[in-house]
CSV table of C-alpha atoms in Angstrom, one decimal:
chain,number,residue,atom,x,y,z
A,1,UNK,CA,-53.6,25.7,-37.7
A,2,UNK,CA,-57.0,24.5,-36.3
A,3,UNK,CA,-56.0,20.9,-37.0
A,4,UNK,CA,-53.2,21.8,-34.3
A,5,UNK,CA,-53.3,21.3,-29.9
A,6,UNK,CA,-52.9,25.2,-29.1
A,7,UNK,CA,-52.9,26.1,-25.6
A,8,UNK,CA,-53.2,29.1,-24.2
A,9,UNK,CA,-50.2,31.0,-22.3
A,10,UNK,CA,-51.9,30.3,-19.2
A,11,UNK,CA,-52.6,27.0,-20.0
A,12,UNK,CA,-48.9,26.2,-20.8
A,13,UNK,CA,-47.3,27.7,-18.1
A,14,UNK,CA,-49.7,26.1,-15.6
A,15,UNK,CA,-49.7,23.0,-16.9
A,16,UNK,CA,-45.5,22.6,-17.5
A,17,UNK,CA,-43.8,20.0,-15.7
A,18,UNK,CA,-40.5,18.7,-16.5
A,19,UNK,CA,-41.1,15.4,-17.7
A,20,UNK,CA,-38.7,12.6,-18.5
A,21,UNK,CA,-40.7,9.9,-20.1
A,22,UNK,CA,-41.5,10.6,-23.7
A,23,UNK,CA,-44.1,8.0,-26.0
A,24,UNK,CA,-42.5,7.1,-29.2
A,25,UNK,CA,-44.9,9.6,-31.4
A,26,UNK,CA,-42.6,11.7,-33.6
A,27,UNK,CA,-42.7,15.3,-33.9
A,28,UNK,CA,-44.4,15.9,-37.1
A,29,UNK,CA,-42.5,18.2,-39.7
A,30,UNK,CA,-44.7,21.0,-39.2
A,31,UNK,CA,-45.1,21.4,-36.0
A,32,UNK,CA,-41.1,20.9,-35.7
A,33,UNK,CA,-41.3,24.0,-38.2
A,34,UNK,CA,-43.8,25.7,-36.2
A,35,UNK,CA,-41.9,25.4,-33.0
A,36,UNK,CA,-38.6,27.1,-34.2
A,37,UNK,CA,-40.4,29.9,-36.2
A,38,UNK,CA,-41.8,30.8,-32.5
A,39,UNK,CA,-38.8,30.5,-31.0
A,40,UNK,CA,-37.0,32.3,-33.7
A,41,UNK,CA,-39.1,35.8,-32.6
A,42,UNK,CA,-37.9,35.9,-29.4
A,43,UNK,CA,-36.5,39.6,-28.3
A,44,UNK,CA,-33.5,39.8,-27.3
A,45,UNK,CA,-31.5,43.2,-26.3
A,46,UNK,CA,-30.3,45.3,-29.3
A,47,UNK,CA,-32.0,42.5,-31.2
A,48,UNK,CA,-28.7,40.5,-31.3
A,49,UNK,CA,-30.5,37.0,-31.9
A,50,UNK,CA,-27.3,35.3,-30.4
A,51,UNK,CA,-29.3,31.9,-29.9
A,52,UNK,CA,-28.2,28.7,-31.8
A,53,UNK,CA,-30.2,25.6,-31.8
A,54,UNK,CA,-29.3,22.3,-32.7
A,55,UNK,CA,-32.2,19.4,-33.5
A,56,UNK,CA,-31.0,16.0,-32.8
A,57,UNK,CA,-33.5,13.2,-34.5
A,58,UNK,CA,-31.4,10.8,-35.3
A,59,UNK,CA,-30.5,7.9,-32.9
A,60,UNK,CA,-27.1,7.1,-32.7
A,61,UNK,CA,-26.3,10.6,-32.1
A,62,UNK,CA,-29.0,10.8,-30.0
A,63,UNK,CA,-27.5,8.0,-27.8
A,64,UNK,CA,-23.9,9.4,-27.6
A,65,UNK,CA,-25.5,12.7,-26.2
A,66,UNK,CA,-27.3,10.5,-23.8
A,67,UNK,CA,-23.8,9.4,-22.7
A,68,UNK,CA,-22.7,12.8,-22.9
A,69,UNK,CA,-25.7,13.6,-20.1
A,70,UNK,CA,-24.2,10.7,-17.7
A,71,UNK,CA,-27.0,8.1,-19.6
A,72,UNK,CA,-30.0,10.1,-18.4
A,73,UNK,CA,-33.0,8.0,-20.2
A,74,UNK,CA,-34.9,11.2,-21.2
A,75,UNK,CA,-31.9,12.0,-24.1
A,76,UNK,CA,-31.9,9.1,-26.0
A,77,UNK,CA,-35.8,8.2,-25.6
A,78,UNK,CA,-37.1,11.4,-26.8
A,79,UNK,CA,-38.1,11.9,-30.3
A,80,UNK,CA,-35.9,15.5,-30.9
A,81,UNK,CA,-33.1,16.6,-28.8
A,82,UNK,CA,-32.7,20.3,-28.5
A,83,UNK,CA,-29.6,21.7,-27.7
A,84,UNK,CA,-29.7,25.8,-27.1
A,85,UNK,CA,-26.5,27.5,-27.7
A,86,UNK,CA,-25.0,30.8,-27.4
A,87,UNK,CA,-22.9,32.0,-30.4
A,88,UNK,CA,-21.9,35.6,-29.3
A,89,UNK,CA,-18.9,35.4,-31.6
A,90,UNK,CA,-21.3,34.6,-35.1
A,91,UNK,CA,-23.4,37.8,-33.9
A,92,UNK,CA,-20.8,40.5,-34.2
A,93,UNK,CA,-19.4,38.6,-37.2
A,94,UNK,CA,-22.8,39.1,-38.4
A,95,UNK,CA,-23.5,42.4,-37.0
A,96,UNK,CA,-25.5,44.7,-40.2
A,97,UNK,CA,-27.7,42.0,-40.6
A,98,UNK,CA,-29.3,42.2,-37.0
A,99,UNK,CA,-29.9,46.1,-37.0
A,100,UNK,CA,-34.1,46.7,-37.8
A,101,UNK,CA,-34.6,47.9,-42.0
A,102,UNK,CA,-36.5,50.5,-40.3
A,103,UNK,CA,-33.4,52.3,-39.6
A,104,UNK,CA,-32.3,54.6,-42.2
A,105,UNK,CA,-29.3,53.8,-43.6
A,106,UNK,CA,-27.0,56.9,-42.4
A,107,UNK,CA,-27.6,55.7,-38.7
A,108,UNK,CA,-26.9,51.8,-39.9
A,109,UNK,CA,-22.9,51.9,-39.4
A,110,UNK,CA,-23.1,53.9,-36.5
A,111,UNK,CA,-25.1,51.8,-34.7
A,112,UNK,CA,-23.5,48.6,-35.8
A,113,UNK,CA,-20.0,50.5,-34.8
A,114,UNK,CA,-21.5,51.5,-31.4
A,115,UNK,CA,-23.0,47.7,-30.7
A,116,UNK,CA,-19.2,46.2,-32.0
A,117,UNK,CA,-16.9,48.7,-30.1
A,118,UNK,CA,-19.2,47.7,-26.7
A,119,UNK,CA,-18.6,44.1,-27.1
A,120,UNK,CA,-15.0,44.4,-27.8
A,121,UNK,CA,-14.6,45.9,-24.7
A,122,UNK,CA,-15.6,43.0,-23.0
A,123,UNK,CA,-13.8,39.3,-23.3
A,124,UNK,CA,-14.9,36.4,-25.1
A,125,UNK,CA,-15.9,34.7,-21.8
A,126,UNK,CA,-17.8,38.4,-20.4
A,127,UNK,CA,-19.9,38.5,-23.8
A,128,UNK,CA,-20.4,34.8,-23.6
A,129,UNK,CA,-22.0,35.2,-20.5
A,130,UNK,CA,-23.6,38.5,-22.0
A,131,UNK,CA,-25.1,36.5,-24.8
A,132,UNK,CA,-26.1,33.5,-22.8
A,133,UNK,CA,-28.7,35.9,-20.8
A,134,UNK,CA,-30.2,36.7,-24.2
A,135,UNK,CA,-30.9,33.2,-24.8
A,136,UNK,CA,-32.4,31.6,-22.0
A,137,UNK,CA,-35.0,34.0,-22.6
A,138,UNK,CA,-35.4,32.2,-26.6
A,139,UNK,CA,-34.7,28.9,-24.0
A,140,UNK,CA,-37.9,29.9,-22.1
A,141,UNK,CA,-39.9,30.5,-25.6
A,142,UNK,CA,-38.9,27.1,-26.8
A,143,UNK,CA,-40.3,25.5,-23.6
A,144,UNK,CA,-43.8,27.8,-23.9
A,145,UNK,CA,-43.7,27.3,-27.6
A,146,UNK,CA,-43.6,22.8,-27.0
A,147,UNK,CA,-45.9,23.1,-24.5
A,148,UNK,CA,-48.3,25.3,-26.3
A,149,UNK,CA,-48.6,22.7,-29.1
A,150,UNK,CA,-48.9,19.7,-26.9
A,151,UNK,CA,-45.4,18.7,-26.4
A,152,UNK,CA,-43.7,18.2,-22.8
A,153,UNK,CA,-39.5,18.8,-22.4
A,154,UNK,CA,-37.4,18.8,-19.8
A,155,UNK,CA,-34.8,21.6,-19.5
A,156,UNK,CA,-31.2,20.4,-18.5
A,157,UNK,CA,-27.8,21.3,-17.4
A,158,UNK,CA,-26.4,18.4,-16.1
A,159,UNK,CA,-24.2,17.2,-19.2
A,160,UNK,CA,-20.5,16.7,-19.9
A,161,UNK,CA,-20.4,20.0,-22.2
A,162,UNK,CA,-17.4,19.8,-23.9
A,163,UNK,CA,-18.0,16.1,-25.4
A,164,UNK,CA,-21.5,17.9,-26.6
A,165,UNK,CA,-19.1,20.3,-28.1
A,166,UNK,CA,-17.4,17.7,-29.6
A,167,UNK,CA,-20.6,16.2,-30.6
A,168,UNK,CA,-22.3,18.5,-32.4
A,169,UNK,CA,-19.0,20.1,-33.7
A,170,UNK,CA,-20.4,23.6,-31.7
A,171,UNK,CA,-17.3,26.0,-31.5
A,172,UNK,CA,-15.1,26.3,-28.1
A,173,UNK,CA,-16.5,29.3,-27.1
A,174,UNK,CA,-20.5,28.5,-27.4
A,175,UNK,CA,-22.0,28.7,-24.3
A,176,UNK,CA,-25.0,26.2,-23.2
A,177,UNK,CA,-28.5,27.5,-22.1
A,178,UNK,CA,-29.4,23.9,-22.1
A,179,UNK,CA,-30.6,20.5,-23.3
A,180,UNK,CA,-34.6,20.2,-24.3
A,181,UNK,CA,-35.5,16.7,-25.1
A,182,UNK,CA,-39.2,16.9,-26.3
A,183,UNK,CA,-42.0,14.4,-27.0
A,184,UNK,CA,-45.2,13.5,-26.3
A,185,UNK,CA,-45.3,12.8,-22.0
A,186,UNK,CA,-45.5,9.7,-20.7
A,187,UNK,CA,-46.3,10.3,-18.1
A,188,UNK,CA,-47.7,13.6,-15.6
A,189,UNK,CA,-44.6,14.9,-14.1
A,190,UNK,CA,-43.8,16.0,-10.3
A,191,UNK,CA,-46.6,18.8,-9.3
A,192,UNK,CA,-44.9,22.5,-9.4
A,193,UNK,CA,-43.0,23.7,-5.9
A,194,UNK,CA,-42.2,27.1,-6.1
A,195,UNK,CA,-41.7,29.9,-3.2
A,196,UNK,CA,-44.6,32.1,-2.5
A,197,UNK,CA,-45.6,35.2,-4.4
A,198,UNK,CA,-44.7,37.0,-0.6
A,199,UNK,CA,-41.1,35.9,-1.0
A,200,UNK,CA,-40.5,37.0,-4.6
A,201,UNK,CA,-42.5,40.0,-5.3
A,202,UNK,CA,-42.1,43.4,-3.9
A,203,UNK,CA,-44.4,45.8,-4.8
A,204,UNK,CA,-43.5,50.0,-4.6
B,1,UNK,CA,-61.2,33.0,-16.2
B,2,UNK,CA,-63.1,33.6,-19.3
B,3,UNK,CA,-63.6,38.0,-19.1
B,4,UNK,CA,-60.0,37.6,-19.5
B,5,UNK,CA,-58.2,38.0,-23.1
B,6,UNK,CA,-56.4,34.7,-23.0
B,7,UNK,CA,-54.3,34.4,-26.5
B,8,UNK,CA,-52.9,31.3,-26.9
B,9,UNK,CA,-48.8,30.8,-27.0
B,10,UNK,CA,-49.0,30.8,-30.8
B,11,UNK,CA,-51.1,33.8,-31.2
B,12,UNK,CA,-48.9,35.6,-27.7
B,13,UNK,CA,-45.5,35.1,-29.7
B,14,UNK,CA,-46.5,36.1,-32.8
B,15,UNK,CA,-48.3,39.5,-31.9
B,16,UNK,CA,-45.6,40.6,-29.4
B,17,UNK,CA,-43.8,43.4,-30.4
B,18,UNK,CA,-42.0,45.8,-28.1
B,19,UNK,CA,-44.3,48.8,-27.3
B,20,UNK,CA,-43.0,52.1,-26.3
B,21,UNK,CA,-46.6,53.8,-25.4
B,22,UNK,CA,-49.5,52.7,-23.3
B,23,UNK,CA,-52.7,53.9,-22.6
B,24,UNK,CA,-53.3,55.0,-19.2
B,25,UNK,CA,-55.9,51.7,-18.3
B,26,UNK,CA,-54.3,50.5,-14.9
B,27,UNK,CA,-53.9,46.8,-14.5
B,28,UNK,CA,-56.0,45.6,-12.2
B,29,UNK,CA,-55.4,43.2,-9.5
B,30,UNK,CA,-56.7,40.2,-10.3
B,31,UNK,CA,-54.8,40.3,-13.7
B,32,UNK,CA,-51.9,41.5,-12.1
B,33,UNK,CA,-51.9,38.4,-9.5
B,34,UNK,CA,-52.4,35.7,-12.3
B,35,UNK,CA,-49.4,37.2,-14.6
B,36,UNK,CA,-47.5,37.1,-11.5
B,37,UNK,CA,-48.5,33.7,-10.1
B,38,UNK,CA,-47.2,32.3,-13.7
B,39,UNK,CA,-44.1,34.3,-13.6
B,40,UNK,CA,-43.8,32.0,-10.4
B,41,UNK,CA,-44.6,28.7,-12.3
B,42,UNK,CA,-41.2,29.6,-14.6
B,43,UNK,CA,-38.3,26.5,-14.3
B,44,UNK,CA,-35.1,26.9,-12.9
B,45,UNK,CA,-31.8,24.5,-13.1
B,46,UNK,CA,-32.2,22.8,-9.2
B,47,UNK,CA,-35.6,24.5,-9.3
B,48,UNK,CA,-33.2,27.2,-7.8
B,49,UNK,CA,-36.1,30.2,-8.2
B,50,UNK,CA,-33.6,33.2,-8.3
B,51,UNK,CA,-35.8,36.0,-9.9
B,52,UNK,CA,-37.2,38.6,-7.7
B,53,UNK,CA,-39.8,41.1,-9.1
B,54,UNK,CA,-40.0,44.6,-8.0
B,55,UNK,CA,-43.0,46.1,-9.3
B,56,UNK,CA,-43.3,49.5,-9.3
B,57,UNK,CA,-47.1,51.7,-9.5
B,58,UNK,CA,-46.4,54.5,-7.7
B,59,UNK,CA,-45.7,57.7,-9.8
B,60,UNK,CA,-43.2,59.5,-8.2
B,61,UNK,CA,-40.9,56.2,-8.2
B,62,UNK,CA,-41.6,55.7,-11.5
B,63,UNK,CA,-40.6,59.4,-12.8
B,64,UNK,CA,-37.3,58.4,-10.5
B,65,UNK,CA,-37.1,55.2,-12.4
B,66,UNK,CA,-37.8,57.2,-15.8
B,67,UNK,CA,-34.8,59.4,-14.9
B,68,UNK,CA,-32.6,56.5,-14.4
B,69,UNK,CA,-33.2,54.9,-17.7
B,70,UNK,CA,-32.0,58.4,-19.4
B,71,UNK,CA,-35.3,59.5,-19.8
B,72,UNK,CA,-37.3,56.9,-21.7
B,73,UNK,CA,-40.7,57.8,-21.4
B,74,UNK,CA,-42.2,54.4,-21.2
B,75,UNK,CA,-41.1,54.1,-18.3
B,76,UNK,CA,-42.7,56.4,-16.9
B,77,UNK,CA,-45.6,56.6,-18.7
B,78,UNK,CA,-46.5,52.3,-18.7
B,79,UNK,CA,-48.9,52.1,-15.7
B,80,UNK,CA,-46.8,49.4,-14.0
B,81,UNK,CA,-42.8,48.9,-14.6
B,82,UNK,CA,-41.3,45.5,-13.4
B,83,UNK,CA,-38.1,45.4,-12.3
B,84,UNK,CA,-36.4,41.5,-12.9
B,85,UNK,CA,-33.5,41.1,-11.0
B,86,UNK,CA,-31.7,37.7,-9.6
B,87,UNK,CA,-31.0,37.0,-5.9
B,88,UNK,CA,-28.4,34.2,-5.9
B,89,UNK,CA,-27.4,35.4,-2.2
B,90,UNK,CA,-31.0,35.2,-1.3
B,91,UNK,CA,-31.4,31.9,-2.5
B,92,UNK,CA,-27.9,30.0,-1.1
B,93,UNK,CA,-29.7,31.5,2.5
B,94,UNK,CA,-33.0,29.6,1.8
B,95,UNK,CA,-31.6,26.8,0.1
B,96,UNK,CA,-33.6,23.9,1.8
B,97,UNK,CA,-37.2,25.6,0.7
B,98,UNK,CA,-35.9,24.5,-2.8
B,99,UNK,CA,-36.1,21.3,-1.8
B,100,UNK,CA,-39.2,19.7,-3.5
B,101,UNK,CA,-41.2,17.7,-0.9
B,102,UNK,CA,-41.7,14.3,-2.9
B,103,UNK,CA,-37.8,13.9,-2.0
B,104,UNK,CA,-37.2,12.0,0.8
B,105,UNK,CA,-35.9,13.1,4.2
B,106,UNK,CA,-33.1,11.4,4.4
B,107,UNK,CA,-31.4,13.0,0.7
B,108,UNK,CA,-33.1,16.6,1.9
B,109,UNK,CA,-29.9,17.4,3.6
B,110,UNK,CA,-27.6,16.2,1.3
B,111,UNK,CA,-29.4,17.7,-1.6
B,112,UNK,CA,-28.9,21.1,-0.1
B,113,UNK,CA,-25.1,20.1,1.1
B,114,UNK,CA,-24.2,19.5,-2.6
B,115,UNK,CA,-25.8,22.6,-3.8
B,116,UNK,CA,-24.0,24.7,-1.3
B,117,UNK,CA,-20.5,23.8,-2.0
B,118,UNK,CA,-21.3,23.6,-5.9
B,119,UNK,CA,-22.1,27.6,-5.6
B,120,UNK,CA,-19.5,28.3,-2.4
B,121,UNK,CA,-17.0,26.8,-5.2
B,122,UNK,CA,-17.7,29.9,-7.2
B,123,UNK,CA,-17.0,33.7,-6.6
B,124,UNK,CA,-20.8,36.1,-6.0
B,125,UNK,CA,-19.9,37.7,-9.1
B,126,UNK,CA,-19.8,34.1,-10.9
B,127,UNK,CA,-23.2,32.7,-9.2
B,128,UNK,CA,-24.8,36.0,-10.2
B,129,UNK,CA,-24.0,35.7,-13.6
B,130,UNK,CA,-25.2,32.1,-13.2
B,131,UNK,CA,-28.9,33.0,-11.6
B,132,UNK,CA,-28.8,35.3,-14.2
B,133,UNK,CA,-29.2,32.9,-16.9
B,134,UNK,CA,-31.9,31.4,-14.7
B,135,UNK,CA,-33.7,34.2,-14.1
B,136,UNK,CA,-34.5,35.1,-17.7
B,137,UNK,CA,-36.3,32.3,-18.5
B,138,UNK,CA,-39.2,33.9,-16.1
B,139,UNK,CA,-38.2,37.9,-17.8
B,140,UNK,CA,-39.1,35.6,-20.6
B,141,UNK,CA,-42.2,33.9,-19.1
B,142,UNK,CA,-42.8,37.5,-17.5
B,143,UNK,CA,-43.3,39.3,-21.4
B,144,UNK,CA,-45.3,36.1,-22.6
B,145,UNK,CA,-47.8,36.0,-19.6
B,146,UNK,CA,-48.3,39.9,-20.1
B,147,UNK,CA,-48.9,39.4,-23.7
B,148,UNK,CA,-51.2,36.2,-23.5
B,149,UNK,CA,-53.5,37.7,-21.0
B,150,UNK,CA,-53.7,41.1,-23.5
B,151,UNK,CA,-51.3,43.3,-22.5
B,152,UNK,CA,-47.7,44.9,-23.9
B,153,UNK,CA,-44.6,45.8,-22.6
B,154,UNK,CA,-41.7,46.2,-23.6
B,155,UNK,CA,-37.7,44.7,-22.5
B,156,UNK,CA,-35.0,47.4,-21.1
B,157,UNK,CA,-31.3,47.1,-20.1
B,158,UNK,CA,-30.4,50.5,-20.8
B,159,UNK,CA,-30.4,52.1,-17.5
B,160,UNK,CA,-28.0,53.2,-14.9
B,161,UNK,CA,-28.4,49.6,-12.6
B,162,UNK,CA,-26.5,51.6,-9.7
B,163,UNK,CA,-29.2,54.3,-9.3
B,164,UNK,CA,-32.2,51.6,-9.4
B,165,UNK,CA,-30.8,49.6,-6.9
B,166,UNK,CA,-30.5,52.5,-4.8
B,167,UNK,CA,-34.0,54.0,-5.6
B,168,UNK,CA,-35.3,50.2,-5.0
B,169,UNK,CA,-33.1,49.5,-2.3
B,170,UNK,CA,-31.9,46.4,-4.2
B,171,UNK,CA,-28.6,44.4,-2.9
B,172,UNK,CA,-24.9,45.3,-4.1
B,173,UNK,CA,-24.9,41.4,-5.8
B,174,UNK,CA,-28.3,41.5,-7.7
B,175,UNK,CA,-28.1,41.3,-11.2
B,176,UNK,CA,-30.5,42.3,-14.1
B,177,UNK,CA,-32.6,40.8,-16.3
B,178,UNK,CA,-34.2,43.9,-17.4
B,179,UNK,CA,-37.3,46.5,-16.6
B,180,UNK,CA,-40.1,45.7,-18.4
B,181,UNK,CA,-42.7,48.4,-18.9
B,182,UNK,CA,-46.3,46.6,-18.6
B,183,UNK,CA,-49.8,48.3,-20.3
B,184,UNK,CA,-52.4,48.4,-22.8
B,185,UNK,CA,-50.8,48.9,-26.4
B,186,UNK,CA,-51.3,52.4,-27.9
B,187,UNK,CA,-49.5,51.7,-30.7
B,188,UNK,CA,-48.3,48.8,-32.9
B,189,UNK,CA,-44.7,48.5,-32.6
B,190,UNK,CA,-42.5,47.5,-35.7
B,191,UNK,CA,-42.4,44.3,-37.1
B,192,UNK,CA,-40.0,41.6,-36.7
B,193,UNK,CA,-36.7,41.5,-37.6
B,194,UNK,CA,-35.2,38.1,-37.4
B,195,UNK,CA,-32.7,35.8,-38.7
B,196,UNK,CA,-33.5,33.3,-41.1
B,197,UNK,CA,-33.9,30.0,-39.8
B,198,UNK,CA,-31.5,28.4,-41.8
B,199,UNK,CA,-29.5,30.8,-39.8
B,200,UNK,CA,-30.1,29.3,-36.5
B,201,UNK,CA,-31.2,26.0,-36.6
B,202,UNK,CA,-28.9,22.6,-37.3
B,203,UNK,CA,-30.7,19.5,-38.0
B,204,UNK,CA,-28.4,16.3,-36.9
């Protein structure tokens, strides 16, 4: 996609700020497509997948989950909306279909029975939690995978979840990674302020 | 740094695959500082910074670490193993060097005021859950960094976590994101396995 911006992973990491003013510049239809095909190959443990992401374009709705966000500008000015999900409960509705074809099918049960009797060990809320791990990490690839075509975001948690619930019609027990407006910046952002590498990495 | 391999995102998320054998090339240094300097860069909710990284070269500690994750010989074979955990604890001590400077005196101390009775509000075992979430966006940022600058690894949470904290001498509270097994490729993995995006994506 040479006709495409495409930074590299040093690039995007170093040069990702949050930023909440967005120009009015859509996000074309193929980079849109791009963007959640990335995010889509995230890994996740056992390969359970349990992210859920929700692409809100158009405005009114956009606005009400601007409301929803205590009227933070950067919801309803944004061209697309993201809003990252957890559904632990689809994934072990949906178990077979996340174990690798590579797997030869005598060992296919097994494992799904082994994956389903450890989560129905734990609670709804435990494996909500469980699966909520799982996708911040496809959270983080959707902030890489913006940045790395040119597009700036702003991760948030600051919302009123349950009228996003409401919303978006998302089920009780989803749980949020997050909110992602995304769009062409505005402006530069605040300059990164992070510990030092002395305070968060030991080596042995 | 241009003798580096430097994929971009794009070309990172869609070659990663999780790899099981490495050659025996060391990392060196300098590449070892930049993935870790952009592990660094990763965003937190409250810019919060809860990951620690425990990265672990020497071989007899490894072969301990090996034995801990029921023998799985990447472990012990990848020439350096990170070890992702989350620190709430940590950070509720240090919570004013959070604090980015462009905010003004005057709110510094009632920044960190709020933050400390939002997370005293909650049980350890519910803030660790919660820095969890946080700290795998940067596991996340941790596998793309590795794979953008030309390396492999490959995401573990089957391990005993009680016998790594104590060959690491981590906290009772820290939680884990994963191990991550870091080296030169020596095979190809499998391919991807994925849902469909009709799967996981809603358009509103």
């Amino acid at each position: 996609m040479a006709d495409q911006t495409s930074l590299s992973v040093e690039e995007a990491i170093e040069t990702r700020h949050s930023i909440r003013r967005f120009t009015e510049d859509p996000i074309p239809k193929k980079e849109m497509s791009k963007i959640l095909e990335l995010v889509r190959l995230s890994p996740s443990a056992w390969n359970l997948q349990p992210w859920r992401l929700h692409v809100v374009i158009e405005s009114t709705l956009k606005n009400k989950l601007e409301e929803a966000a205590y009227g933070q500008k950067q919801v309803g000015s944004a061209p697309a909306v993201f809003v990252v999900i957890s559904d632990m409960e689809d994934v072990l509705a949906n178990l077979p279909d996340t174990i690798h074809p590579s797997i030869p099918e005598a060992r296919r049960e097994e494992e799904v029975s082994n994956l389903a009797s450890f989560f129905n060990g734990m609670s709804i809320e435990e494996r909500g939690q469980w699966g909520l791990t799982q996708t911040n990490i496809a959270f983080g690839f959707l902030m890489m995978a913006v940045q790395g075509l040119g597009y700036s975001s702003v991760p948030m948690l600051g919302f009123d979840q349950q009228k996003v619930k409401e919303l978006l019609d998302l089920p009780e027990h989803a749980k949020f990674a997050g909110i992602l407006p995304v769009g062409k910046a505005a402006n530069e952002g605040y300059p990164h302020h992070r510990f030092e590498l002395e305070k968060i990495v030991t080596f042995h």
